[in-house]
Short mmCIF file of C-alpha atoms and ligand atoms in Angstrom, two decimals:
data_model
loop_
_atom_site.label_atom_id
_atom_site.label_comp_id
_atom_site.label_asym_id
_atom_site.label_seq_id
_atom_site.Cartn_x
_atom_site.Cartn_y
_atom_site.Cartn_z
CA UNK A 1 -31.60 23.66 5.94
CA UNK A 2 -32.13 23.30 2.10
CA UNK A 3 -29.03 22.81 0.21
CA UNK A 4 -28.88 22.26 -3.51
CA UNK A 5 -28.28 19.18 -5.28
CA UNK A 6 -25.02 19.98 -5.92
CA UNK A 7 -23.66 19.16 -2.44
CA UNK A 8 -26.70 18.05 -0.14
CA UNK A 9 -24.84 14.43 -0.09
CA UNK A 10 -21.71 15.94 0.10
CA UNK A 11 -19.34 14.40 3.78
CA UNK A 12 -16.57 15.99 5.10
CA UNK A 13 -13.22 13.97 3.32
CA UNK A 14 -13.05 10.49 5.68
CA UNK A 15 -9.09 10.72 6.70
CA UNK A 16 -9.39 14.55 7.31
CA UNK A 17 -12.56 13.51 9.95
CA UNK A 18 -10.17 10.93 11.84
CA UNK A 19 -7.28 13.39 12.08
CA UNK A 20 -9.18 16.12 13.12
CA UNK A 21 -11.11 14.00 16.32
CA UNK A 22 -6.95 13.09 16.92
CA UNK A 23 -6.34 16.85 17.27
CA UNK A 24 -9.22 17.66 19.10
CA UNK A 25 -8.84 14.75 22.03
CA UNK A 26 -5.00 15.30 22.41
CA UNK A 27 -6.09 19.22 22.54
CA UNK A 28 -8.31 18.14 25.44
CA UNK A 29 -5.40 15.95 27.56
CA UNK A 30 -5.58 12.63 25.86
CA UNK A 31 -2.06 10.64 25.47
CA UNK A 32 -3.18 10.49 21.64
CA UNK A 33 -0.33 8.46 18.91
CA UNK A 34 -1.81 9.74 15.70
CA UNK A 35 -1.11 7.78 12.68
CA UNK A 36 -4.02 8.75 10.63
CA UNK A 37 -2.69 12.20 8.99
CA UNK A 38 -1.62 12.03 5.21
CA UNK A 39 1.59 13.90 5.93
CA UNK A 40 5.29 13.84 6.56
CA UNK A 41 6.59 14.65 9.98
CA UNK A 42 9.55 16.52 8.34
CA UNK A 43 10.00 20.39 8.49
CA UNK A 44 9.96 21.73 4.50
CA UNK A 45 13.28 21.96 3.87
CA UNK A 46 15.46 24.83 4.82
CA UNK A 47 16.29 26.13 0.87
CA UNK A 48 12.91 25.51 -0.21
CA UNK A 49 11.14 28.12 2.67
CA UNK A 50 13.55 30.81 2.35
CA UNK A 51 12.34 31.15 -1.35
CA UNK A 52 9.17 31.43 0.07
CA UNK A 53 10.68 33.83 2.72
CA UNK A 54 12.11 36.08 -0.22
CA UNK A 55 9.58 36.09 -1.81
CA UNK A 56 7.88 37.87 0.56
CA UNK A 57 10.31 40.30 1.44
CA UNK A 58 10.92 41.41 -2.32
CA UNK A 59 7.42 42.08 -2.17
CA UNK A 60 6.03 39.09 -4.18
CA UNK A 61 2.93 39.41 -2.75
CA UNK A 62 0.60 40.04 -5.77
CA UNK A 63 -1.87 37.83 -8.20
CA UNK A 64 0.16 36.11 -10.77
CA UNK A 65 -1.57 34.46 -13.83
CA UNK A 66 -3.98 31.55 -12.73
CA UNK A 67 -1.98 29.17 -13.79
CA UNK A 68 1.21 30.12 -12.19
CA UNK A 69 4.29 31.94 -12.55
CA UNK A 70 5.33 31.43 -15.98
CA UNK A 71 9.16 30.53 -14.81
CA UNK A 72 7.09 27.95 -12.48
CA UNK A 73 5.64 26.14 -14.92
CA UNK A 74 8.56 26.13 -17.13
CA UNK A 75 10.34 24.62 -13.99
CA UNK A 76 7.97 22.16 -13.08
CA UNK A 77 7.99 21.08 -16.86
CA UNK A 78 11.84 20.63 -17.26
CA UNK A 79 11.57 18.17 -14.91
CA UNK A 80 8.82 16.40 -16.45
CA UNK A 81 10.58 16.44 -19.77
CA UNK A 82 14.01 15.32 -18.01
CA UNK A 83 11.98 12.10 -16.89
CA UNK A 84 9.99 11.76 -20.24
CA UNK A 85 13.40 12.24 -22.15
CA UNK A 86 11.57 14.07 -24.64
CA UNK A 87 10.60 18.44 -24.77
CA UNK A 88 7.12 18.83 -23.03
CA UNK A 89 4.78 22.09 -23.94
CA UNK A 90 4.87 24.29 -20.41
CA UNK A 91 1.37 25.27 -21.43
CA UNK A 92 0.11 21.71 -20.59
CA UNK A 93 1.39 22.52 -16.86
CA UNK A 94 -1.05 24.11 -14.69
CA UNK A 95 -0.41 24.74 -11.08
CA UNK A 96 -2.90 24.17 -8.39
CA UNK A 97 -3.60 24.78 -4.87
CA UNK A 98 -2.31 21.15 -3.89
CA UNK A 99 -2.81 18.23 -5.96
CA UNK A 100 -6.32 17.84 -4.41
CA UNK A 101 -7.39 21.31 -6.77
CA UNK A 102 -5.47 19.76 -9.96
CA UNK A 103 -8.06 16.37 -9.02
CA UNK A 104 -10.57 18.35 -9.11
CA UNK A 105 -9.94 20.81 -12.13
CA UNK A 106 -9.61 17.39 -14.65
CA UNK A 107 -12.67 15.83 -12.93
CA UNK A 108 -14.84 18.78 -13.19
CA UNK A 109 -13.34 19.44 -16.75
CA UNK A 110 -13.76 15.98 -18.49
CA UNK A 111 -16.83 14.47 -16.98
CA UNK A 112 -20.53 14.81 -16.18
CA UNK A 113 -24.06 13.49 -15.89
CA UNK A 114 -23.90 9.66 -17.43
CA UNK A 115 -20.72 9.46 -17.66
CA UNK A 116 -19.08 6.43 -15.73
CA UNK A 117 -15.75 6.77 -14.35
CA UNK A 118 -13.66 3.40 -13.34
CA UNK A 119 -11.51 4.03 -9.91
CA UNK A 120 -9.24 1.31 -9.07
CA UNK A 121 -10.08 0.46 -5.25
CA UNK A 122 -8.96 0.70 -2.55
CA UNK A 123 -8.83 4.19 -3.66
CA UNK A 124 -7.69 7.62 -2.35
CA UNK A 125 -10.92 8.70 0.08
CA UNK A 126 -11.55 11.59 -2.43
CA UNK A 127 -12.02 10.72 -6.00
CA UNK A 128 -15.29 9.32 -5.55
CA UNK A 129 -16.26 12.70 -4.11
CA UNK A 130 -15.03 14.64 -6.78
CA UNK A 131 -16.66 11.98 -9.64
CA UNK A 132 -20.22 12.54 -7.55
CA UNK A 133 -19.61 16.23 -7.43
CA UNK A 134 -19.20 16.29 -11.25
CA UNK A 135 -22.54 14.40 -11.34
CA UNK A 136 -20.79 11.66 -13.10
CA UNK A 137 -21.08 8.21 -11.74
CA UNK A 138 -17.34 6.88 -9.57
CA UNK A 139 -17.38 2.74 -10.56
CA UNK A 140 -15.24 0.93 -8.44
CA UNK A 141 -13.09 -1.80 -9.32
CA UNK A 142 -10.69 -3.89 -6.74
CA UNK A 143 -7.59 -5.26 -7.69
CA UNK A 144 -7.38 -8.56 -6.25
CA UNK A 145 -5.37 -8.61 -2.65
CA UNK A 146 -2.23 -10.84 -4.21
CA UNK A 147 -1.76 -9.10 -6.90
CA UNK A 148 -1.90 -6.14 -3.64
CA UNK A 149 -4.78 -4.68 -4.61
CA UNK A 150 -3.54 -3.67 -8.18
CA UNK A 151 -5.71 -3.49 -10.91
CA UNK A 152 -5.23 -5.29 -14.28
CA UNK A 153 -7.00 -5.48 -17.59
CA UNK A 154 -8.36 -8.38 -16.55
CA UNK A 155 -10.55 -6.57 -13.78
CA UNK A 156 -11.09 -3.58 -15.53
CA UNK A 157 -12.21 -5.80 -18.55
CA UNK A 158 -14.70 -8.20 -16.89
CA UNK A 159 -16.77 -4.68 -15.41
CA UNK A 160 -19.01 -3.79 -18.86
CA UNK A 161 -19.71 -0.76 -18.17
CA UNK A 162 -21.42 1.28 -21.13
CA UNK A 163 -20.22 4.90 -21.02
CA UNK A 164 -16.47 4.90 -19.34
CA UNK A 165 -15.21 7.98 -19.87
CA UNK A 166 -12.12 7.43 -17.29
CA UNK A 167 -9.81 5.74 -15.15
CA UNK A 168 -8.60 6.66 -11.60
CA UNK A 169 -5.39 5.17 -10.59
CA UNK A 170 -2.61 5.87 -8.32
CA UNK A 171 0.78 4.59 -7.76
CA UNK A 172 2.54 4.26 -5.25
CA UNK A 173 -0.80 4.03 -3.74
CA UNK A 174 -2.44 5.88 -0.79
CA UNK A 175 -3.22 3.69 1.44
CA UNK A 176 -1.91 0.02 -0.04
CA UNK A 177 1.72 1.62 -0.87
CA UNK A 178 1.42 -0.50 -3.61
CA UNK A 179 3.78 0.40 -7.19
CA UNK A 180 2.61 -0.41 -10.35
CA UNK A 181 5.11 -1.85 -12.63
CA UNK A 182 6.75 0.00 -15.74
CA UNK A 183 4.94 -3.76 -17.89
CA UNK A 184 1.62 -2.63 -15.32
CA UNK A 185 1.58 0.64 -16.46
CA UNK A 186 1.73 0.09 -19.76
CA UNK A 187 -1.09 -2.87 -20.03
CA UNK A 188 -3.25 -0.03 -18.02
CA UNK A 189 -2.82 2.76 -20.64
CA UNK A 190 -3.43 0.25 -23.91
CA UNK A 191 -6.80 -0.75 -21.63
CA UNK A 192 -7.22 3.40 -21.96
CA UNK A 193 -6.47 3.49 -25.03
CA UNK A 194 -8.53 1.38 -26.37
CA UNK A 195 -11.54 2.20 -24.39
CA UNK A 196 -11.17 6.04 -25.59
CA UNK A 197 -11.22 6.71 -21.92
CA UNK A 198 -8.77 9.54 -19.96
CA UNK A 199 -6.20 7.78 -17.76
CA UNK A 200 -6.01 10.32 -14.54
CA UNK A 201 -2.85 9.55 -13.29
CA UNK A 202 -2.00 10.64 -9.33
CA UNK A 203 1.21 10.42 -8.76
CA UNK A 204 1.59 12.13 -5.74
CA UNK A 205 3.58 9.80 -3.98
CA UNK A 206 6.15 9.13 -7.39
CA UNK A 207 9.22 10.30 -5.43
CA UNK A 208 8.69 8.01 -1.89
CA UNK A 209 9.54 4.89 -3.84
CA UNK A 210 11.43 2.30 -1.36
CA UNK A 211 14.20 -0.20 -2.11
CA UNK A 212 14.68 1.76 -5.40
CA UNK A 213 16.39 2.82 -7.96
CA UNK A 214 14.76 5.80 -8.67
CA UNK A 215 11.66 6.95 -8.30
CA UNK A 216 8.18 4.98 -9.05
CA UNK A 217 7.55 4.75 -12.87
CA UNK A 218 5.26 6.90 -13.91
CA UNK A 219 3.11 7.73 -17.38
CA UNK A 220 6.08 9.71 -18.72
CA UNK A 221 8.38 6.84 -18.31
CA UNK A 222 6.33 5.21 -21.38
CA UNK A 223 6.59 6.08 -24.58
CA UNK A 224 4.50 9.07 -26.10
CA UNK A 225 2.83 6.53 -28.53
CA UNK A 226 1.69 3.95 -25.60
CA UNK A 227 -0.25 6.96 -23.76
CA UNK A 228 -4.29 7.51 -23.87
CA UNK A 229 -5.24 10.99 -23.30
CA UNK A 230 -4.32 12.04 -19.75
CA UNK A 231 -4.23 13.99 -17.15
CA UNK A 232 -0.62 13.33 -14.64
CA UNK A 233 -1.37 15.06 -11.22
CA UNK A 234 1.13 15.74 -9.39
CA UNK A 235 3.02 18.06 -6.28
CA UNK A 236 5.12 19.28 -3.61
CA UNK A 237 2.87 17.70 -0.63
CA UNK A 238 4.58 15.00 -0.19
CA UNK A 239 8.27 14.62 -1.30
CA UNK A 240 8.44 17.99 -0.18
CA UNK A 241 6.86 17.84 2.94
CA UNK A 242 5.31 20.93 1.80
CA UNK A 243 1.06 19.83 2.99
CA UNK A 244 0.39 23.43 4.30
CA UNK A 245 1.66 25.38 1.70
CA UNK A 246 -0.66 24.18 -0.85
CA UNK A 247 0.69 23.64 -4.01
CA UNK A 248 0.47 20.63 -6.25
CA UNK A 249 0.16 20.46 -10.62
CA UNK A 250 -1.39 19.01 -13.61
CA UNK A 251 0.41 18.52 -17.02
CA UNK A 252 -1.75 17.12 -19.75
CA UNK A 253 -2.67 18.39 -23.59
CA UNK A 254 -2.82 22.03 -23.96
CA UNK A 255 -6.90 22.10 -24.62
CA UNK A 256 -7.76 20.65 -21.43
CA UNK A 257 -5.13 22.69 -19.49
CA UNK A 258 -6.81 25.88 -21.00
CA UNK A 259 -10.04 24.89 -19.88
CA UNK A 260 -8.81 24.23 -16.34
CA UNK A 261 -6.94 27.59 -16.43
CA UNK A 262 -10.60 28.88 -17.04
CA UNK A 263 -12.38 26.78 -14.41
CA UNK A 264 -9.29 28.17 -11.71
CA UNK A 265 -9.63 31.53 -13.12
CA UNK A 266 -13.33 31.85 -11.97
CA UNK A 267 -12.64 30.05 -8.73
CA UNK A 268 -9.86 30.23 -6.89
CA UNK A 269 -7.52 32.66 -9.71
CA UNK A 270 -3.27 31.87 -8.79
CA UNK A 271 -2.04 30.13 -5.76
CA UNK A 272 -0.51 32.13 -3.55
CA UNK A 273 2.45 33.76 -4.79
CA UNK A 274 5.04 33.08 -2.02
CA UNK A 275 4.33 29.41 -2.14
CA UNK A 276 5.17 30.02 -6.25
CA UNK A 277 8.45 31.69 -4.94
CA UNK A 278 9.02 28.64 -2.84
CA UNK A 279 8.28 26.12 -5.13
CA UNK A 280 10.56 27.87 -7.84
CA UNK A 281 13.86 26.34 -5.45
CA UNK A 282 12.17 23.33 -5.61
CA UNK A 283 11.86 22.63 -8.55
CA UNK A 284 14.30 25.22 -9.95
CA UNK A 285 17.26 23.28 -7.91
CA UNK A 286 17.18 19.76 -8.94
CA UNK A 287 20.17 18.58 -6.80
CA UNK A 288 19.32 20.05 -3.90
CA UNK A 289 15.65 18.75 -4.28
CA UNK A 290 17.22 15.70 -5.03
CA UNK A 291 19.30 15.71 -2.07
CA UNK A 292 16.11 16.38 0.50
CA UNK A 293 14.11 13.42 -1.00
CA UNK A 294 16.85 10.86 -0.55
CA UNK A 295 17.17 12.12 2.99
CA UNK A 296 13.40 11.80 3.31
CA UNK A 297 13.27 8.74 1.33
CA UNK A 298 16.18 6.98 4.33
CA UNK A 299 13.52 7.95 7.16
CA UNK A 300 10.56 6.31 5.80
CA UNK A 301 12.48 3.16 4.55
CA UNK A 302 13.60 2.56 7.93
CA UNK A 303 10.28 3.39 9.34
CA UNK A 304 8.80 0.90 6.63
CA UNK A 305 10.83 -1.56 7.92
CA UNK A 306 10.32 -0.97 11.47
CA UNK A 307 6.31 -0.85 11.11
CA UNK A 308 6.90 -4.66 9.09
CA UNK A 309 9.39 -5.81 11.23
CA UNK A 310 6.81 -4.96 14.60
CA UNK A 311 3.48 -6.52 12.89
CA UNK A 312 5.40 -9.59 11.84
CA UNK A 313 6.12 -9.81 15.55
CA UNK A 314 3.23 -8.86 17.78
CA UNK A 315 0.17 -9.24 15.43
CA UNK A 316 1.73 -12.45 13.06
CA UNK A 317 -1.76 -12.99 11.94
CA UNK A 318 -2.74 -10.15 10.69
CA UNK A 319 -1.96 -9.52 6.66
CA UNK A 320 -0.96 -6.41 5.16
CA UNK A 321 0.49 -5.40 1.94
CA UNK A 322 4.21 -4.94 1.66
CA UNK A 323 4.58 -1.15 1.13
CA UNK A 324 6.97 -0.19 -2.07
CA UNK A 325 5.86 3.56 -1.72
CA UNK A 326 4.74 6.22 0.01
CA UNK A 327 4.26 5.83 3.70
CA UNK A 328 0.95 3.99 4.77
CA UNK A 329 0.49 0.34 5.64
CA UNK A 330 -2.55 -1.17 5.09
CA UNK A 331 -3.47 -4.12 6.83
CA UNK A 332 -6.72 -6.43 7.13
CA UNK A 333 -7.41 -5.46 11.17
CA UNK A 334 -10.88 -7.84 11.07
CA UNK A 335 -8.76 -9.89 11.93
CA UNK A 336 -7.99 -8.50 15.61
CA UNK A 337 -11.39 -9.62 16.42
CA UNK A 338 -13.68 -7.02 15.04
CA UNK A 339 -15.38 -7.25 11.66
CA UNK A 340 -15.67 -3.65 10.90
CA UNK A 341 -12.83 -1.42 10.83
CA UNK A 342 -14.80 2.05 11.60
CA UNK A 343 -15.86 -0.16 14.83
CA UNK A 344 -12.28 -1.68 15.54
CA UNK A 345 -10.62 1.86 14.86
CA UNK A 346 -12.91 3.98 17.28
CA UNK A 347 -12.16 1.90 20.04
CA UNK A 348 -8.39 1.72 19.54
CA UNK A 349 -8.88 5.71 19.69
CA UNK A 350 -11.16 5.45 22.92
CA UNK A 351 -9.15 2.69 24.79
CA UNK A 352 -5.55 3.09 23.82
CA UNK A 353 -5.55 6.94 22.14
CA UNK A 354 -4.11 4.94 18.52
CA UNK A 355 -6.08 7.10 15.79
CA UNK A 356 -5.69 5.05 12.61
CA UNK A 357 -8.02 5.66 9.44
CA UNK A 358 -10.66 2.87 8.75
CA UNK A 359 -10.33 1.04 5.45
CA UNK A 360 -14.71 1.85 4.47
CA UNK A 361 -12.79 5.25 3.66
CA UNK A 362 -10.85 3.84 0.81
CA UNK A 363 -13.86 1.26 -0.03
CA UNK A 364 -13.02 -2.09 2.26
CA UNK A 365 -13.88 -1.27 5.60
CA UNK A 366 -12.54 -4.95 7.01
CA UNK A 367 -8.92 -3.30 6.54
CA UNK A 368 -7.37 -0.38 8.16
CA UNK A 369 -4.56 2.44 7.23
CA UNK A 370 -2.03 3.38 9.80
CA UNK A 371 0.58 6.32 8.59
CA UNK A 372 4.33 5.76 9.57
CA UNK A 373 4.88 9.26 8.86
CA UNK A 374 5.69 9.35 12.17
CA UNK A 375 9.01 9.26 14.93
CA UNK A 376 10.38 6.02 14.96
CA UNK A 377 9.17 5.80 18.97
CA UNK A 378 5.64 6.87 18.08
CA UNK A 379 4.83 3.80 15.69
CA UNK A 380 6.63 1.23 17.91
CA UNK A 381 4.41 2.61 21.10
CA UNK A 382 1.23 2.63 18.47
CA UNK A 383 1.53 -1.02 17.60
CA UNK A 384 2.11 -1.96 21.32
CA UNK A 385 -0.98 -0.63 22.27
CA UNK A 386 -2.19 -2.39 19.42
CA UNK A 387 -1.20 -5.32 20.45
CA UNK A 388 -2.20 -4.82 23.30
CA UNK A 389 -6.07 -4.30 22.78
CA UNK A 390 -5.75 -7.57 21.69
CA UNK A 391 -4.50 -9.42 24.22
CA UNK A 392 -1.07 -9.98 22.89
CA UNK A 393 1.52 -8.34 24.88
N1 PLP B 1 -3.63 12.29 -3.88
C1 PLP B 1 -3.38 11.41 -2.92
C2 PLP B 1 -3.29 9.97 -3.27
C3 PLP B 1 -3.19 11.82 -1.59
O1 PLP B 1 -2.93 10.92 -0.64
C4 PLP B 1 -3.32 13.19 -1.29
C5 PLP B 1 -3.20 13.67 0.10
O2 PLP B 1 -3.34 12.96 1.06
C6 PLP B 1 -3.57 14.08 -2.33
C7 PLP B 1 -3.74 13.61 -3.62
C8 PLP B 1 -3.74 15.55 -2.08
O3 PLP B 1 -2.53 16.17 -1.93
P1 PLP B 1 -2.42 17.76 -1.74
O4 PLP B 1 -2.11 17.99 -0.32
O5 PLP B 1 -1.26 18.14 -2.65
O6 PLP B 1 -3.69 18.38 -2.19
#
């Protein structure tokens, strides 16, 4: 079949493919552990889906504007403003069918054919994707792996690429778990800055920040006068363990938001309106939203510690980076033996049922991602078989 140019070269998204197989074997019988999914384990929490629930029953059922309920985005944007200690415009805030739509709506928005975009590597499996869709051109740049994998000026500055129209970055990162520094941050939006290029900021994992205090920084922790023009992406996926309801945001300038409220208008139009009502208690109850994330955020310290604890153990050669965030470790598995991880992570699926997502999905495919979004007994069996497959236990 004939398909345009638009999305002939176009692959399913890399983590999604892995997860999926998971289903599909333990569907057919398989004893399958998988750590591959993106997601938390936890149920949304209980106040959060009985706004949703509401909603629903006092017939909330209908379009609203594209870019949300208007008491939603005023929400969403006192909290913004609480962190930013500063007022923020609510018309910046768009919100999108999961932070994946608000990726797409800035990528789609700001660039296109010869324009370069810089994404700091090992990336999310997407943006690429969405720079190619654009027809712009994704550049990748590593970080170097003791500095874990985060990017400096130093990196971004030695690539000379002509027409950089944006940056990429993520933090805490999916998959390193790596946290880039309030001092980090900043040197990365001056680099911006200077280069008149748009800082896309996905922050997605901001709130699943281990060993504290607080959440990750962010771009609104810095000053208003440090920032390049950006985009902050943002949702409920994650900290709210809210992946199948689909709702995630962008805040940047008002000009771009319009033109993304245009792009969503002729695509997709509002999310749907009970997972608005929903999101209203989250975001419309700070200290009970609070009080779930802290809850959350125990769980997948411990689990963080366990996953550590059980590599430093059974597979003492094998080097990972020291997760700060979010809820992936990523860890160099050539080391186990095989040299490619898409190799080394289908037969840990075919011989022990252990679905983990190769690394060539986030650009480094000698280094694999296992999720410990996962029960506590689930990631210690996982990392036995691990072990193992290669002949250590
Ligand atoms: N950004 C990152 C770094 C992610 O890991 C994910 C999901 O895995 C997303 C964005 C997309 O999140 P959502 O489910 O809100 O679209």
């Amino acid at each position: 079949m004939k398909f345009s140019s638009n999305i002939k070269d176009l692959q399913p998204s890399a983590t999604i493919a892995v997860s999926t197989l998971a289903k599909q074997l333990k569907a057919e019988g398989r004893d399958i552990l998988n750590l591959s999914a993106g997601e938390p384990d936890f149920r949304t929490p209980e106040f959060i889906s009985a706004g949703g629930i509401r909603g629903i029953r006092d017939g909330r059922t209908r379009y609203t504007p594209p870019a949300g309920l208007p008491e939603l985005r005023q929400a969403i944007t006192a909290r913004l403003s609480a962190q930013a200690g500063r007022e923020l415009d609510w018309n910046g805030l768009v919100v999108t069918a999961g932070a994946k739509q608000a990726l797409f709506n800035a990528i789609f928005s700001l660039f296109g054919p010869g324009d370069e975009v810089v994404v700091a590597a090992p990336y999310w499996t997407t943006y690429p994707d969405l720079v190619t869709l654009a027809r712009a051109e994704p550049k990748v740049v590593f970080g170097r792996e003791e500095n874990d994998f985060k990017v400096t000026s130093t990196e971004l500055e030695r690539v000379a690429f002509e027409n950089v129209k944006g940056l990429i970055l993520n933090s805490p990162s999916n998959p390193t778990g790596a946290v880039y520094s309030l001092s980090e941050l900043t040197e990365i939006a001056a680099w911006a800055r200077e280069r008149g290029a748009w800082l896309i900021s996905d922050e997605i994992y901001r709130r699943i920040h281990h060993d504290g205090p607080g959440d990750a920084p962010g771009l609104l922790d810095l000053p208003e006068g440090s920032l390049p023009d950006f985009v902050l992406v943002d949702g409920a996926s994650k900290c709210f363990a809210m992946t199948g309801w689909r709702i995630g945001y962008s805040f940047s300038a008002n000009d771009l938001a319009k033109k993304m409220i245009s792009l969503q208008s002729q695509m997709t139009s509002n999310i749907s309106t009970p997972t608005q009502m929903a999101a209203l208690r989250a975001y419309g109850d700070p200290a009970a939203a609070d009080a779930s994330i802290t809850e959350m955020g125990v769980a997948f310290e411990r689990r963080r510690d366990l996953v550590v604890g059980l590599f430093e153990e059974l597979l003492p050669e094998v080097r990972f980076v020291y997760p700060k965030g979010a809820f992936y470790l990523y860890f160099r598995s050539n080391a186990l033996g095989v040299e490619s991880s898409t190799e080394w992570c289908r037969q840990l699926l075919s011989g022990e049922g252990v679905a983990l997502v190769p690394g060539a999905a986030f650009g480094d495919d000698r280094w694999s991602r296992m999720s410990f979004a996962a029960a506590d007994s689930v990631i210690e069996e996982a990392i036995r078989r691990m072990a193992r497959m290669v002949g250590r236990a």
